[in-house]
Structures are given as structure tokens and as C-alpha cells.
XYZ file of C-alpha atoms in Angstrom:
571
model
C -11.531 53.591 -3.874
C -8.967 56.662 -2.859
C -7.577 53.762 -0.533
C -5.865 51.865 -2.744
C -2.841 54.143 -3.549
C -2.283 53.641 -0.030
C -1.240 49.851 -0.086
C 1.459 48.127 -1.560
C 1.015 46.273 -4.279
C 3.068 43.468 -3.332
C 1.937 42.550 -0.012
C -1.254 45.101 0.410
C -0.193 46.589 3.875
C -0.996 49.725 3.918
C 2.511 51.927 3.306
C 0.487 55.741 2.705
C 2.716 58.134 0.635
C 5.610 55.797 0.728
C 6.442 54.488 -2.240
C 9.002 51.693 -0.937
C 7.411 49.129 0.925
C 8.546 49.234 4.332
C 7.160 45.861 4.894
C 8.369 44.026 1.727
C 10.396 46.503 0.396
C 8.382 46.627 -3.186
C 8.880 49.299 -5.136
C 5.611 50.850 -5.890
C 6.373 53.263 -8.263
C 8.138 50.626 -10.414
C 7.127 50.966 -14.319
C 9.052 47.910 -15.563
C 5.954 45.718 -15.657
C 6.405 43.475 -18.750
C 3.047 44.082 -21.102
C 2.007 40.307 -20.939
C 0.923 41.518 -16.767
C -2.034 43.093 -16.089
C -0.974 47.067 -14.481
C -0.788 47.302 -10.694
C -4.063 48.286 -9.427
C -6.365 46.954 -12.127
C -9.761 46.254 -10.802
C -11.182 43.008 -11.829
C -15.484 42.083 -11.963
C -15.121 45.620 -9.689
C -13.888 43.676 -6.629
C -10.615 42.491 -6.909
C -7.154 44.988 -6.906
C -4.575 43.183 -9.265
C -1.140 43.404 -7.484
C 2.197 42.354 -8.647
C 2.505 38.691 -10.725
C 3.859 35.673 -8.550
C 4.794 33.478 -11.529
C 3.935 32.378 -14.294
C 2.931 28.669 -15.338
C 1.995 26.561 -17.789
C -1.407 27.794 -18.939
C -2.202 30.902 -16.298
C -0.273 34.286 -14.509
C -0.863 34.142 -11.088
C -1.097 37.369 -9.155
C -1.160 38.808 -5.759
C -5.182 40.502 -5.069
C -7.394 42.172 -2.495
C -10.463 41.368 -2.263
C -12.408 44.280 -1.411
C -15.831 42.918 -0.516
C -13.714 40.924 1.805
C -10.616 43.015 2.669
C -8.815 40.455 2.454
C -5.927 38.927 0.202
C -6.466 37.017 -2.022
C -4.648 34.970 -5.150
C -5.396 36.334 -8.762
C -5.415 33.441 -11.369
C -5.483 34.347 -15.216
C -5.968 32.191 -17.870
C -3.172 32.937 -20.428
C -1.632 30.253 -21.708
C 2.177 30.248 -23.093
C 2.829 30.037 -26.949
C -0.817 30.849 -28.337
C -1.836 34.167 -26.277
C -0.479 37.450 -25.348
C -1.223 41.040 -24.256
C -0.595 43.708 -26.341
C 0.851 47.532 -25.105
C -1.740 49.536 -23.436
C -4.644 46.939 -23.729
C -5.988 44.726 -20.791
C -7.218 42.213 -23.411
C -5.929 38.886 -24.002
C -4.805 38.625 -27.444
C -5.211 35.668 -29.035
C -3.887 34.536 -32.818
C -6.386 33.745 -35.307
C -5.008 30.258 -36.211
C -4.940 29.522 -32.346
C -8.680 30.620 -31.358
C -10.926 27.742 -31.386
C -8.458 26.036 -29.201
C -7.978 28.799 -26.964
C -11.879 29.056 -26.388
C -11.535 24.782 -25.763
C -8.984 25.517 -23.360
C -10.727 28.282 -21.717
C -13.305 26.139 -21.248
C -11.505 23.863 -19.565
C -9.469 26.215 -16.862
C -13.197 27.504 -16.171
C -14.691 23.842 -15.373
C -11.528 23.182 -13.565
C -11.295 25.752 -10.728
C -15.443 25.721 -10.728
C -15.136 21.828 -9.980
C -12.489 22.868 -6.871
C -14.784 25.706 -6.102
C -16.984 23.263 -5.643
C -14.721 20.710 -3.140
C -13.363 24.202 -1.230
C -14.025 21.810 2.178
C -11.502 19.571 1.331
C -8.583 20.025 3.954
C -5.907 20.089 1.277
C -6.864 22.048 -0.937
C -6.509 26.011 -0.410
C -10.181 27.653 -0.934
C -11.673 28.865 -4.596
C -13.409 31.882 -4.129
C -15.051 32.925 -7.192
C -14.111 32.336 -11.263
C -15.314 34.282 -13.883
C -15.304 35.871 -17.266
C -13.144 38.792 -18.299
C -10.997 40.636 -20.523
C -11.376 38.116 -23.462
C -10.371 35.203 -20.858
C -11.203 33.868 -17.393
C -9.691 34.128 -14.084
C -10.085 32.007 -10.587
C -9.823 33.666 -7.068
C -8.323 31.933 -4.388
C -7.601 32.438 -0.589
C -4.090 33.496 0.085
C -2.496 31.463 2.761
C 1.081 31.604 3.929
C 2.970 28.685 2.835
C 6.006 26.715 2.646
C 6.943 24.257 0.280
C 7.581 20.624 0.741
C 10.902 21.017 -0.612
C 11.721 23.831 0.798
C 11.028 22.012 4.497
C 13.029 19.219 3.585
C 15.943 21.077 2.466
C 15.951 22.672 6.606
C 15.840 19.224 7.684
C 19.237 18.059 9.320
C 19.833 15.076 6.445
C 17.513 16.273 4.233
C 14.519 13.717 4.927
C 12.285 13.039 7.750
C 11.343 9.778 9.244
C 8.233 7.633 8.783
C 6.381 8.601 11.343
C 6.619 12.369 10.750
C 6.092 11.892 6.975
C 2.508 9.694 7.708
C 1.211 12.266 9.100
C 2.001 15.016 6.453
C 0.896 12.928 3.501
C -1.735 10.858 4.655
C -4.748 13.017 4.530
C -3.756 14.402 1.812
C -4.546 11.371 -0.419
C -8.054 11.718 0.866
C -8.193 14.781 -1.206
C -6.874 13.276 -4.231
C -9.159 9.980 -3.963
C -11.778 13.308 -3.714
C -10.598 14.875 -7.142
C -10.168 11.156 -9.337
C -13.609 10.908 -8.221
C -14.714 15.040 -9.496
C -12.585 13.490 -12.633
C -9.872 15.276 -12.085
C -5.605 14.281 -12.173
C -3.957 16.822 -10.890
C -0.394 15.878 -13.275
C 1.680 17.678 -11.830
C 2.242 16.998 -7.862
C 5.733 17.703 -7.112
C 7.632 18.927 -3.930
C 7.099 22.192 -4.587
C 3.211 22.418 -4.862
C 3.218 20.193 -1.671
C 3.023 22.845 0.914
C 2.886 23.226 4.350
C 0.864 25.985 6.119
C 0.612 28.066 9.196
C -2.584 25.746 10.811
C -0.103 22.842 10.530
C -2.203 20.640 7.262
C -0.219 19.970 3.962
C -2.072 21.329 0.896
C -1.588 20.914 -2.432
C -0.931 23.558 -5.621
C -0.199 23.959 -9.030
C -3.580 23.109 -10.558
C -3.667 23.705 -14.234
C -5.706 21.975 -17.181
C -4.722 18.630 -18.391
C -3.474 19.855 -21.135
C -0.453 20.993 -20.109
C 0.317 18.215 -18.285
C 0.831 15.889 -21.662
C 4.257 16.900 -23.786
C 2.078 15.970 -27.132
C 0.237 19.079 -27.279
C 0.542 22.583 -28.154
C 0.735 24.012 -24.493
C 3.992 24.367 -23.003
C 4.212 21.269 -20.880
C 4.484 21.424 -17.610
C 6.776 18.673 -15.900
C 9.013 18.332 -13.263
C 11.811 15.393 -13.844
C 11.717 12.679 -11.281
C 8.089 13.523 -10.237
C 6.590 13.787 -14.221
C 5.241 10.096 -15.007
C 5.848 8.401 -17.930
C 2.398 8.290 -19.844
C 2.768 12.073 -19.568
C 5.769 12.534 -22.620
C 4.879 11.486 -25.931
C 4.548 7.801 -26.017
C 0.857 5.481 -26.559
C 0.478 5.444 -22.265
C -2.684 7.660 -21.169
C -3.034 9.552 -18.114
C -5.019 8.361 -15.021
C -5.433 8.106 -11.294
C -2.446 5.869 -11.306
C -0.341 9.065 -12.862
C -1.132 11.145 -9.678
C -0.374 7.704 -7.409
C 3.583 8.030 -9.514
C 3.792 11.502 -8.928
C 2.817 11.601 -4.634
C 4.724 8.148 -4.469
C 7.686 10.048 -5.719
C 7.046 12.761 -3.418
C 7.197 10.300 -0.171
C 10.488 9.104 -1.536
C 11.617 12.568 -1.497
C 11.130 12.783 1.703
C 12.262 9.357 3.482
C 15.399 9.141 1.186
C 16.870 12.991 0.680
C 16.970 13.186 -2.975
C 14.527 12.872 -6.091
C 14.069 9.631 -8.054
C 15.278 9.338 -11.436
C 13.455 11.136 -14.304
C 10.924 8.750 -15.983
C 12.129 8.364 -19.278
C 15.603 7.399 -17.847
C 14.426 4.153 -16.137
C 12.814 2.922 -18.878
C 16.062 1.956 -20.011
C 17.608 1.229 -16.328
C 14.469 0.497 -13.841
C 16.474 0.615 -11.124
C 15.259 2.957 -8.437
C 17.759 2.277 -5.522
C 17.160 3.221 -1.415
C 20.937 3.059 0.342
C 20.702 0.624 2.929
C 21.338 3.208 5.974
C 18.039 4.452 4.931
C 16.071 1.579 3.790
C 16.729 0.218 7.603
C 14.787 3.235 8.900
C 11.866 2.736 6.516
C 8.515 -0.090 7.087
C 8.542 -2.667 4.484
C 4.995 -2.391 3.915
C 6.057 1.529 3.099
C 8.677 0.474 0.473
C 6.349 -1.888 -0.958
C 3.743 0.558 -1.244
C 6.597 2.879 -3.029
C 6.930 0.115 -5.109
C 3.679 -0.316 -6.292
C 3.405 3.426 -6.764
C 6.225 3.697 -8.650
C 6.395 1.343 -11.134
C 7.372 2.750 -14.962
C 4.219 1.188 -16.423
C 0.850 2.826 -15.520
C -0.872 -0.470 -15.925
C 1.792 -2.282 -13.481
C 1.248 0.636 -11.057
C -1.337 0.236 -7.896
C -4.541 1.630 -9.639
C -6.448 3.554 -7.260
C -5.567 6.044 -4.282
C -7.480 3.640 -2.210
C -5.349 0.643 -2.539
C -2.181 2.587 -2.041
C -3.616 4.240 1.048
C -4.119 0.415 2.338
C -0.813 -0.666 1.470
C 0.863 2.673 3.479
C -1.525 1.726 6.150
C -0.218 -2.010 6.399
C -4.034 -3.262 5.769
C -3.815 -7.279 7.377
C -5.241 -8.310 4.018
C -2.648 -6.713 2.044
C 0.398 -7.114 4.451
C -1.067 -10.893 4.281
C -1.497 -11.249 0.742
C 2.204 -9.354 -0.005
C 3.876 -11.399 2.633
C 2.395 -15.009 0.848
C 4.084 -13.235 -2.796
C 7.141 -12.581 -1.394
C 7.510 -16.188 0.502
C 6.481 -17.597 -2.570
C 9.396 -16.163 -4.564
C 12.369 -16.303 -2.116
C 14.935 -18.048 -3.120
C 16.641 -20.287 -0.832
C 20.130 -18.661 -0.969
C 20.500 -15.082 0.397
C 23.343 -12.765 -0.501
C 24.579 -9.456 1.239
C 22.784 -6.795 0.300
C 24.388 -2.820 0.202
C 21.308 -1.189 -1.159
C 17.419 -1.880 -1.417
C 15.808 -1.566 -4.700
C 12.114 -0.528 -4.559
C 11.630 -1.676 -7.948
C 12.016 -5.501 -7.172
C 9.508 -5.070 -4.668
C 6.890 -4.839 -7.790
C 7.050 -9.113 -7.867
C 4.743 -8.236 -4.327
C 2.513 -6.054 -5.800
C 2.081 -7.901 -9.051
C 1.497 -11.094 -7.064
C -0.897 -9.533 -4.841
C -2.830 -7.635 -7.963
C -3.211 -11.210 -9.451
C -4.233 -13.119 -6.525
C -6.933 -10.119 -6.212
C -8.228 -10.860 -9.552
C -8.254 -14.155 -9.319
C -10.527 -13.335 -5.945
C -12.537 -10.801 -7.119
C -13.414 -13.529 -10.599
C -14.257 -16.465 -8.277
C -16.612 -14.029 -5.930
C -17.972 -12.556 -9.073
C -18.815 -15.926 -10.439
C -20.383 -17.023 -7.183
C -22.384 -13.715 -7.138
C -23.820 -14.453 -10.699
C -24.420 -18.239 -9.780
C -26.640 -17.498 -6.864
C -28.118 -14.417 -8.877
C -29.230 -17.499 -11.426
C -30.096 -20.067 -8.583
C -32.522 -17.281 -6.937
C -33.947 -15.477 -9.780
C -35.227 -19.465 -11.172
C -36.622 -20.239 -7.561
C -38.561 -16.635 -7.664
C -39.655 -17.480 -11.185
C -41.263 -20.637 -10.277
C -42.896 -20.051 -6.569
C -43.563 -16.682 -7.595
C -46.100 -18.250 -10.181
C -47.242 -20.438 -8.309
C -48.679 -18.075 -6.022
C -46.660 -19.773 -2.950
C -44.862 -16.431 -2.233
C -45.837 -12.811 -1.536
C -44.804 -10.420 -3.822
C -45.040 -8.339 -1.361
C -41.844 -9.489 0.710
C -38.377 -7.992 -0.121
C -36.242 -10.913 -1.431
C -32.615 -10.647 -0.433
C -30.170 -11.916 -3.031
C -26.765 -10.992 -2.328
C -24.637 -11.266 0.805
C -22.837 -8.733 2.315
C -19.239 -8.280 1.109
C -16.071 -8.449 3.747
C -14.494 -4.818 4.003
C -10.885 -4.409 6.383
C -11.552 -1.383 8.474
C -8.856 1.566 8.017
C -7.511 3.554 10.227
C -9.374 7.357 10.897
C -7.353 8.469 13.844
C -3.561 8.084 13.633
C -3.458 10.265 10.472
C -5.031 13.059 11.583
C -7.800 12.936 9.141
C -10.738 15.439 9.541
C -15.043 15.195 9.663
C -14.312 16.564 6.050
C -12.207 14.231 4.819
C -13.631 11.441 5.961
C -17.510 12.852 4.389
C -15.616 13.698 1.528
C -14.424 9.644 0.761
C -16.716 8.346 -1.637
C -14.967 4.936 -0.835
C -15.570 5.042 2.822
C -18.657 6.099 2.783
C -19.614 3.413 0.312
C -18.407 0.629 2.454
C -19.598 1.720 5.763
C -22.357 3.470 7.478
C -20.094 6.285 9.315
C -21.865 7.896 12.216
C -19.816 11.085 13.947
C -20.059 12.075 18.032
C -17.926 14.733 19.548
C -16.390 15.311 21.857
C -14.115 17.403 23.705
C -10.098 17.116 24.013
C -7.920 18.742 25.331
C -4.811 17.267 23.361
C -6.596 17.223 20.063
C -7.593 19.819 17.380
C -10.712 20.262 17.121
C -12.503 18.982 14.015
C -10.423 15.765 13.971
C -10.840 12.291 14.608
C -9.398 10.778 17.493
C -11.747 7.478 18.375
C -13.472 4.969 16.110
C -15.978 2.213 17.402
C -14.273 -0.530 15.478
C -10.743 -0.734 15.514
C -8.785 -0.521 12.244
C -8.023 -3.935 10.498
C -10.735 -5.636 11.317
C -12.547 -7.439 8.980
C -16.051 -6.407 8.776
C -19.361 -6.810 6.401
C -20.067 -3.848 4.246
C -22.553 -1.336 5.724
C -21.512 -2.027 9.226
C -22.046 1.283 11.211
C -18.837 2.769 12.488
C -19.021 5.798 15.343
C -16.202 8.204 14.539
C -15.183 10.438 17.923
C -14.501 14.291 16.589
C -12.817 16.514 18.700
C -14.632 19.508 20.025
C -11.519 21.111 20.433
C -11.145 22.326 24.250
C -13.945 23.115 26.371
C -14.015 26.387 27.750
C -15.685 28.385 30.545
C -16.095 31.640 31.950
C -14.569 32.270 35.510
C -17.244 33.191 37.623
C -16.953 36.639 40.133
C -16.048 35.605 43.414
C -14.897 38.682 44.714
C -16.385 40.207 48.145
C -17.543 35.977 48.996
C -16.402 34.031 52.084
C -13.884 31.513 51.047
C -15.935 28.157 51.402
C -18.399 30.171 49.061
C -15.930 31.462 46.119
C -14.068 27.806 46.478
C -17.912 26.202 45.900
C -18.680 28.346 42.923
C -15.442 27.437 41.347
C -15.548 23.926 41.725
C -19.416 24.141 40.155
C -18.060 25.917 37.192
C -15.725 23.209 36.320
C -12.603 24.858 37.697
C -10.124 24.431 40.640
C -9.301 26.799 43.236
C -5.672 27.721 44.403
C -6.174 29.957 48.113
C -3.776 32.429 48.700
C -3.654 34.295 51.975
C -3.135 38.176 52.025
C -2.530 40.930 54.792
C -5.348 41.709 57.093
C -4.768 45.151 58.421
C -7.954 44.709 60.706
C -10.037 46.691 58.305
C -11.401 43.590 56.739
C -13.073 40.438 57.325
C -10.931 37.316 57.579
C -11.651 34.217 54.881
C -13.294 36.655 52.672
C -11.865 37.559 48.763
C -10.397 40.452 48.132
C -13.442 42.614 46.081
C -10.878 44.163 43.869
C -8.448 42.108 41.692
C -8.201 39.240 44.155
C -8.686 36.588 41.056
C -6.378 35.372 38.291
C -7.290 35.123 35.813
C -10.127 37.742 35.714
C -13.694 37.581 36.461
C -15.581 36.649 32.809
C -12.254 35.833 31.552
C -13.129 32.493 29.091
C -10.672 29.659 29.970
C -10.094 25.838 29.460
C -12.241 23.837 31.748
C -10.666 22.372 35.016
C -7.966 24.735 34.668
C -7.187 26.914 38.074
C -7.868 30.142 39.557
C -6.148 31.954 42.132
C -8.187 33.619 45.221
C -6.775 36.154 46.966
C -8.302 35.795 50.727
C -7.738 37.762 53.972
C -6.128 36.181 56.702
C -6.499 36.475 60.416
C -6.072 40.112 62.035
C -2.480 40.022 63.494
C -2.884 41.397 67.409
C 0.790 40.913 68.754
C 3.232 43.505 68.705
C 6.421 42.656 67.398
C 9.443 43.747 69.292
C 12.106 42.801 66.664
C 11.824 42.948 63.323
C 14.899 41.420 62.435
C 14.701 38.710 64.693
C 10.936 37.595 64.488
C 9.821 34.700 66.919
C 8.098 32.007 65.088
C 5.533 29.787 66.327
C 4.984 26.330 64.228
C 6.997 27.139 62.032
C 4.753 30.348 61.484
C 5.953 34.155 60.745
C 3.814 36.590 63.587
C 3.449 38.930 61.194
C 1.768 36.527 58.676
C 0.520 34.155 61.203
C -1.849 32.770 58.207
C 1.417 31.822 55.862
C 1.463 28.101 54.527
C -1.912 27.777 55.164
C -4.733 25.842 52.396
């Protein structure tokens, strides 16, 4: 492992004797590491260089790593949470204080079930790849891909006014919530989504950081708590609320009206006092109503007043018809005849909509229950009786319950992925999806760009749907040509999928007219792989020239044609 004192420990390029980084400029020979950091160069489960610390959170250190089964960098994650552990001078050993043992070994537990359960999900598209977790030096560790990233905050703050519109910010968030619908269902809340583990990355997806155990995440605990105001919900500081799927929903809510509106809500504790959570009218105008009523429903102070579920909010960003409907009959319902002149629009009166429209689907949802159970009753008493009366064979299937109405979503405009969509427990539930691909030219591959029934309708559960998954762009490899006559090399194009461009070139009566050039007379290259339909240029000779020319610097022309290069402007 003599390699390692060649790279830096801050970026792992490799930097030989230097001892400044001439890449990142690290130090190398630094000895100011604080004792609570593992050393530079420590090997970990003798695969993993430890390199210098990135931060420090809540419950875990987070380091730069190579990986050197991989050769490749990686993210170090240690489990060492603030106030009850340490490191002591000259010893790679967690320390741990006797009173605060049996909870460290609890919470150890839980940092190892968390990052095995993302291990686990690594396919998702937002979420950045767990590589391995294990045991070690009296605590645990996770390893994670290392991807180049830039925060959501970070992007917004380059932004011209600070925000970007709707149709920009749909596209960033959207399939995103497809991973967190993915981690309520693994049973886990993240707690802590914020602009700054909202990050973009270099193949263009938004992913999402700052995992740590649920535990830090509440204020009534011994763990330092991790919160960010304006993004932290309210059932997270000390009061009787619990956590839930509805405290992630607050927190990415938040995060959208970060971006739309240029600055961060109020902390939660503050508008429990003053719920007033205000959108200036210059912006408001630029915003869908059905996205500031989903914003409203997502942001309400309550948990229990909040939209429950990742799936309903993704419906009402979506404008679902049956939520735009049933949102549109609340807020009819409650207009008041008299209108005033309005300055500013305040999300949190668009809760009446929500509220309304959570009632109504109760109310639904009781009266199809009811009718369920009726029918249940009705059909179980007519199978008791023919049954035993031997007028029906057992052997028959009996059908009892009628399929339920679903509303189709959209899988294209958001740019969702095969993954995403296999990875929606709710989708997949509802529908029978089916997947074809094909290939695009103007889409990635791996993401769906055509379904077989078009989102918003209204369909029984189970229907089949047919999502279209790009292939990406279909490529081909140019065929040799050289040394053929032109109707020949113009043939074999064409039957390889591609176009041919002629170009005429000197004869100097040495070769054979309408034949390719045999050396470098195609571009792009023989074998060269390139997109289908695309065109290559043939380099053919033209006629042999057999007049003399008696002034060059007046040539005669003939149709418009030079005598030297009687074959110029030709196809």
C-alpha cells in the first residue's frame, strides 16, 4: 500500500512527494487534526483510506475515502454522536461514558439499520449509493459513493432573483418525492430535508442528504438536535406532536417555497403564534394555484391538518382532475360574495381547500366503505344458503368486490425513471405497469417519455398501463466504404441507417472516377460508433480534367462550371 503517501488526502489525486496539493491545495503534512478525527490515512475493514473530515453532524463525522478494491472515492460515515462519545489521544477507539453506554449501543443500532435499509434502496434515483456498513473501532461506519454536488441553496442563491419558476422547479422536485414515498414505506422520515441536503449533481437528477437516525431529529432527547429553522417542523421541538410522513411532506413543502418565492418560511414555532405564511403578490402571479394549494396543505402548523401522505401531495402538485375538482367545489363553497384588493397571497388560508377536500374524502371513502361491507354481507348470506344447497360449485371463484376508480398520474413530464416508477409501492398497487423501450434521440435514456393511458383519466384499479422507456440514442458503426464505386458506398450507407453527403475531389488521371478515396476519404471514420441516421461524408473522384488551361487567372467557365474542377457543385 506504498501508494498511498502518494495521494492527497483531501481530494486523493495523486500529488507524489508534494506535500501541498496542487489540485486542492491541502496541506498534507498538516498535524492539527483535532483527536475526535480519525488520522489521515487510517485504513478501515482493510479497504477504505480515511482522508480529511467534511463535517460533522448530528450523530456521525463524515470523511473523505478511497476505496481501494474499487479505486475509487468514496464518502466515510462514522457513527459518533455529539455529547455522549469521544476519541481519546492516540486511540482509534470510540470512547464512550459509562452512564451513556446502553444508549449508545441503542443508537448504534439504529445508524446500522438505517444506512443498511438505504443500502438496500441504492436504485432509487435520489438517493446517492450505500456501499457497504460495518462494524469497527467500538462503533459503525457507512460507505457511500462520492458524487460531485451542489446544493439546492447554493443554486438558488446564482439564480438572477433568487428563485426559479414553476416549470423549472417541477422538474427538480418531482421525482424526488418518489424516493421519499420509497423511504415512508422502508419506515423511514428522513427529518431533516432542507435546502442544503437538496442537491443537484453532475448527471442533471436532484438527490437528497443528510441522513441521520431519528433521534436527532426530535429536540426532547439527549442527541444534539439537528434542525434547520424554517424547514424543522413543529412535532419535531418538544411539544405532545409525533413525527411522521407528514413531517417530511412540511419539510420538502418548505423547500419548494424556497425556491418559487426567494426566501425561507418562518421558523415553526414562530407561526404558532402568527400562522401567517405570506407569498408577495408579484410572485404569487407567477405561481399555479393548484401549486399554492398544495403548499398549503403541506405546510400547515399542525401535522394532523397537514396532507398525510407523499402520494396525495404529489396529486395535488400534479393538478389531479379529482383533486383540482374537489378543491375548486371547497373554495366556491366558501367565497364570499364581496372581494377586496389583495397585496399579498397567504398560503395558509388556502388550508379551508385542503381541509374541505380531506373531509369530503372521508366522507367518500365512509360511504364506499359501508357499501363495500353491505355487499360483503348481501354475498357472503347468498353463498351461505345456495352453497348448501348444493345449487353452486364450489369449485367456481366468486367475485365479491368491484374494482375501485384510480385517476391516472402523470409518468412523463417529470422526468421520472424505470426505477422510480418500480420503486412506487402506490403505483404499482393501483395499476398493472408494463415497460417497452424504445429509442430517442431527445430523451435520456432510462426515462419515461410515453404512457398508454393518458394522465387524469379515471380508470379501474389493475388496469394495465404500457410505460415507453427511452433507450437512449441508437447507435451504429459506419461501415468501410473506401476503394467502392459511389452508387455502392452511397447503398451501404443508406443500409446501415445513415445518410451520405458526396463530395467531389481532384482526379489527376491516376484514378478511377466515382470511386472513394481508399485512404481517409470518410468522416467520420470507418468503425467509428455514431447516432443512427446521422451523416457521413464520401470523398469521391471526379472526372479526369483533359483541357489545357491557358489562363489561370482568367479561367473560362462553362455552366457555371470551373475547367479545372469541371465536377464542382455536383450531387
Amino acid at each position: 500500500m506504498d501508494f498511498i503517501d502518494d495521494l492527497c488526502m483531501n481530494c486523493f489525486e495523486n500529488i507524489g512527494e508534494e506535500s501541498i496539493c496542487p489540485h486542492c491545495g491541502f496541506n498534507n503534512n498538516t498535524s492539527l487534526q483535532e483527536m475526535i478525527y480519525l488520522p489521515l490515512k487510517t485504513v478501515l475493514s482493510d479497504r477504505y483510506i480515511v482522508g480529511n473530515h467534511i463535517s460533522y453532524e448530528s450523530d456521525a463525522i463524515t470523511y473523505i475515502g478511497y476505496d481501494m478494491e474499487r479505486r475509487a472515492v468514496v464518502t466515510v460515515r462514522e457513527f459518533i454522536p455529539k455529547g455522549i462519545s469521544n476519541r481519546l489521544d492516540g486511540n482509534i477507539e470510540v470512547h464512550v461514558r459509562e452512564r451513556y453506554r446502553k444508549n449508545f449501543e441503542k443508537y448504534k443500532n439504529s445508524f446500522i439499520e438505517l444506512w443498511q435499509t438505504l443500502k438496500s434502496i441504492s436504485t432509487l434515483s435520489a438517493v446517492i449509493p450505500v456501499l457497504d456498513v460495518f462494524e469497527e473501532n467500538g462503533t459503525a461506519y457507512a460507505i457511500s459513493e462520492k458524487m460531485e454536488t451542489l446544493s439546492l441553496r447554493e443554486f438558488l442563491l446564482r439564480t438572477e432573483d433568487n428563485n426559479i419558476l414553476w416549470d423549472r422547479a417541477r422538474l427538480m422536485f418531482m421525482p424526488v418525492l418518489t424516493t421519499i414515498e420509497n423511504l415512508h414505506e422502508h419506515g423511514i422520515i428522513h427529518g431533516g430535508i432542507n435546502p442544503d441536503n437538496l442537491v443537484l449533481c453532475r448527471d442533471g437528477k436532484v438527490r437528497l442528504l443528510g441522513f441521520c437516525i431519528s433521534e436527532c431529529n426530535i429536540e426532547s432527547n439527549e442527541l444534539e438536535f439537528n434542525h434547520t429553522d424554517g424547514y424543522t417542523a413543529l412535532e419535531q421541538y418538544e411539544n405532545n406532536h409525533k413525527i411522521c410522513p407528514a413531517t417530511d411532506i412540511y419539510a420538502f413543502s418548505a423547500c419548494i417555497y424556497r425556491a418559487l418565492v426567494g426566501s425561507n418560511p418562518p421558523d415553526a414555532p414562530s407561526r404558532e403564534t402568527n400562522d401567517k405564511l405570506m407569498i408577495p403578490n408579484r410572485i404569487a402571479e407567477k405561481i399555479p394555484a393548484h401549486v399554492i394549494k398544495a403548499l398549503g396543505g403541506g405546510l400547515q402548523i399542525y401535522p394532523e391538518n397537514r396532507i398525510q401522505n407523499v402520494y396525495d401531495f404529489r396529486e395535488f402538485l400534479n393538478a389531479a382532475p379529482s383533486v383540482v375538482a374537489k378543491a375548486a367545489e371547497a373554495h366556491n363553497h366558501n367565497k364570499e360574495p364581496k372581494e377586496e384588493k389583495q397585496t399579498n397571497k397567504v398560503v395558509t388560508e388556502e388550508k379551508k381547500d385542503y381541509n374541505e377536500y380531506q373531509k369530503e374524502k372521508k366522507k367518500k371513502n365512509i360511504k364506499i366503505i359501508s357499501i363495500v361491507v353491505a355487499v360483503i354481507l348481501v354475498v357472503a348470506a347468498a353463498v351461505y344458503v345456495v352453497g348448501f344447497s348444493g345449487l353452486i360449485d364450489k369449485k367456481e371463484p366468486i367475485t365479491t368486490a368491484a374494482p375501485v376508480p384510480v385517476t391516472v398520474p402523470d409518468f412523463c413530464t417529470a422526468g421520472y425513471t424505470e426505477n422510480d416508477v418500480k420503486s412506487s409501492g402506490t403505483w404499482n398497487n393501483q395499476f398493472k405497469i408494463q415497460f417497452k423501450y424504445e429509442y430517442s434521440t431527445k430523451i435520456e435514456a432510462g426515462i419515461v417519455f410515453q404512457q398508454s393511458v393518458a394522465a387524469g383519466e379515471t380508470v379501474n384499479s389493475g388496469t394495465e398501463i404500457v410505460l415507453t422507456v427511452s433507450k437512449g440514442i441508437e447507435t451504429v458503426k459506419v461501415p468501410d466504404v473506401s476503394g467502392l464505386t459511389k452508387d455502392e458506398a452511397v447503398k451501404k450507407l443508406e443500409e446501415a441507417g445513415l445518410k451520405a453527403k458526396i463530395v467531389y475531389v481532384y482526379n489527376d488521371s491516376n484514378q478511377t472516377p466515382d470511386m472513394v478515396k481508399t485512404s481517409g476519404g470518410m468522416a467520420p471514420k470507418k468503425d467509428s460508433e455514431i447516432a443512427k441516421g446521422e451523416e457521413v461524408i464520401i470523398q469521391v473522384y471526379g472526372e479526369v480534367v483533359t483541357e489545357p488551361v491557358t489562363d489561370a487567372s482568367t479561367p473560362e467557365t462553362t455552366a457555371g462550371k470551373s475547367p479545372l474542377f469541371p465536377w464542382f457543385g455536383q450531387n
